[in-house]
C-alpha positions as MATLAB code, in Angstrom:
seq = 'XXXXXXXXXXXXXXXXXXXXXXXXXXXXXXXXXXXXXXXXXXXXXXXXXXXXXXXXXXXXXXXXXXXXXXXXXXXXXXXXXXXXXXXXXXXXXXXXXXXXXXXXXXXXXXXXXXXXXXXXXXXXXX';
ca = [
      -0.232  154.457  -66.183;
      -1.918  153.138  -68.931;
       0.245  152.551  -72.446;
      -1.296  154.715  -75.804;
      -1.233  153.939  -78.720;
       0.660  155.172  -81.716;
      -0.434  156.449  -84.487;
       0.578  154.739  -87.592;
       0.324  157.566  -90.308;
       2.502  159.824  -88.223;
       3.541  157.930  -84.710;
       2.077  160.357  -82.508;
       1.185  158.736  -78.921;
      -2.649  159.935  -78.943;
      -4.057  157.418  -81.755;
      -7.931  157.705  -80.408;
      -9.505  156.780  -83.203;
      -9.728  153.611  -85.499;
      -9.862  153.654  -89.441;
     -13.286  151.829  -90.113;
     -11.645  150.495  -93.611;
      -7.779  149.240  -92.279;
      -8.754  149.499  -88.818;
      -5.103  151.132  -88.332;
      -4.884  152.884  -85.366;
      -4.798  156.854  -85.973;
      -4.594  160.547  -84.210;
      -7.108  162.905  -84.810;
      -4.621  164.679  -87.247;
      -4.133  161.753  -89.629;
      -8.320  161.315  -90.134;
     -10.095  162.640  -92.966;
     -13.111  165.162  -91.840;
     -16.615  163.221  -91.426;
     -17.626  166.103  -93.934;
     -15.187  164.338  -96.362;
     -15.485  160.681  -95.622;
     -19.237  160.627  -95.131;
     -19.968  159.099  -91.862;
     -17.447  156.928  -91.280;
     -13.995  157.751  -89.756;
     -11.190  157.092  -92.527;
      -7.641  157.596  -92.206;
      -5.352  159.451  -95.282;
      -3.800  156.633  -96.455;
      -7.311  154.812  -97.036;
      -8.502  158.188  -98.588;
      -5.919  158.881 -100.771;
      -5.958  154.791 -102.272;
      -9.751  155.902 -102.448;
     -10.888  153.085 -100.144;
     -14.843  153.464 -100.486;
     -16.266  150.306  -99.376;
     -14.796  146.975  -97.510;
     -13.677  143.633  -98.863;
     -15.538  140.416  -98.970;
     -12.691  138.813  -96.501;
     -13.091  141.725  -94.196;
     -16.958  141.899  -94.311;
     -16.802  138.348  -93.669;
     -14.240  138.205  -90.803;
     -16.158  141.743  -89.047;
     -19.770  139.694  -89.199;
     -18.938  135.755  -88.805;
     -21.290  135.672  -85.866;
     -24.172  136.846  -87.929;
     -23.456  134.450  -90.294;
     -22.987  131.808  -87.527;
     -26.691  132.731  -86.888;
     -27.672  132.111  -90.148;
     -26.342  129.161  -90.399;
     -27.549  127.553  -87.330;
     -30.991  128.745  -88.691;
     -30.546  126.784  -91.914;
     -28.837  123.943  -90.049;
     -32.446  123.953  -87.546;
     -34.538  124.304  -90.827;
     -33.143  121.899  -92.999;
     -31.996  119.207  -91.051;
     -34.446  118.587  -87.792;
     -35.907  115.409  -89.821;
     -33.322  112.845  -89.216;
     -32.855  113.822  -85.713;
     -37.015  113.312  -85.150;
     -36.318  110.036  -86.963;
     -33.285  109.608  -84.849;
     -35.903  110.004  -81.215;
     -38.379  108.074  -82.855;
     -41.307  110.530  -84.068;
     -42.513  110.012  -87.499;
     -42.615  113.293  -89.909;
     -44.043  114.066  -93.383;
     -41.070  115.819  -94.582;
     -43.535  117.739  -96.524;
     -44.482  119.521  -93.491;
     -41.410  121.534  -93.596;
     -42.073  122.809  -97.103;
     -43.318  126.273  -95.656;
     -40.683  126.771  -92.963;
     -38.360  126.525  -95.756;
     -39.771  128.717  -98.049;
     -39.851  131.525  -94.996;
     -36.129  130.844  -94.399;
     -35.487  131.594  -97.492;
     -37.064  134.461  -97.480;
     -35.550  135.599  -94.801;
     -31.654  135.202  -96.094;
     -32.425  138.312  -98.567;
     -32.805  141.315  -96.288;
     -29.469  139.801  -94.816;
     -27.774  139.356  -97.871;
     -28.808  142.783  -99.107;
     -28.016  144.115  -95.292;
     -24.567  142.526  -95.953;
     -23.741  144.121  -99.376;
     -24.896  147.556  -98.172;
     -22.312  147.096  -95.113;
     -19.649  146.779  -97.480;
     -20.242  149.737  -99.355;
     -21.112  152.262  -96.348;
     -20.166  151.651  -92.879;
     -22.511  151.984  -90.102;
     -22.924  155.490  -87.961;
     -21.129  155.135  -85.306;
     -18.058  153.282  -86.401;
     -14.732  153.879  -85.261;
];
């Protein structure tokens, strides 16, 4: 028989859903209406401390593998000339110039992708 989970508004044993904010465990009776909350599902103690949007630290700790992925696109941008120097091929660093310039460019959707996370979950989230 498999174990369920309690709800932690009201301990009832059929917590189905997930806050998207506190990611508390909650019933179906403890959620605020998707009319209400937007599209998200939200839980009444994250509604009633008026919990619109989540913090850096959990943005953060919810997307570390995208960031992981920008990172080891910086990390292949920025830094393949000392391991070309390192197997012996000769470089212009210069050559890199425009492969910079596009990383760059594309960090800002992310960024902005990122900050629009915080403030409005996802459809589909719970």
């Amino acid at each position: 028989m498999q174990k369920q989970d309690r709800c932690t508004i009201c301990g009832s044993r059929f917590a189905e859903k997930k806050c998207y904010y506190c990611e508390s465990r909650i019933c179906t009776s403890c959620m605020v209406p998707v009319e209400v909350s937007g599209s998200t599902t939200k839980c009444l103690t994250c509604d009633r401390n008026k919990v619109n949007r989540l913090s850096l630290v959990q943005m953060l700790k919810r997307n570390y593998y995208l960031f992981a992925i920008i990172v080891a696109f910086w990390l292949f941008t920025v830094f393949p000339i000392p391991f070309l120097h390192l197997a012996g091929i000769e470089v212009d660093p210069s050559a890199f110039q425009p492969v910079l310039i596009a990383t760059g460019a594309m960090t800002i959707p992310f960024v902005f992708l990122f900050l629009a996370w915080q403030r409005k979950a996802p459809r589909g989230s719970s």
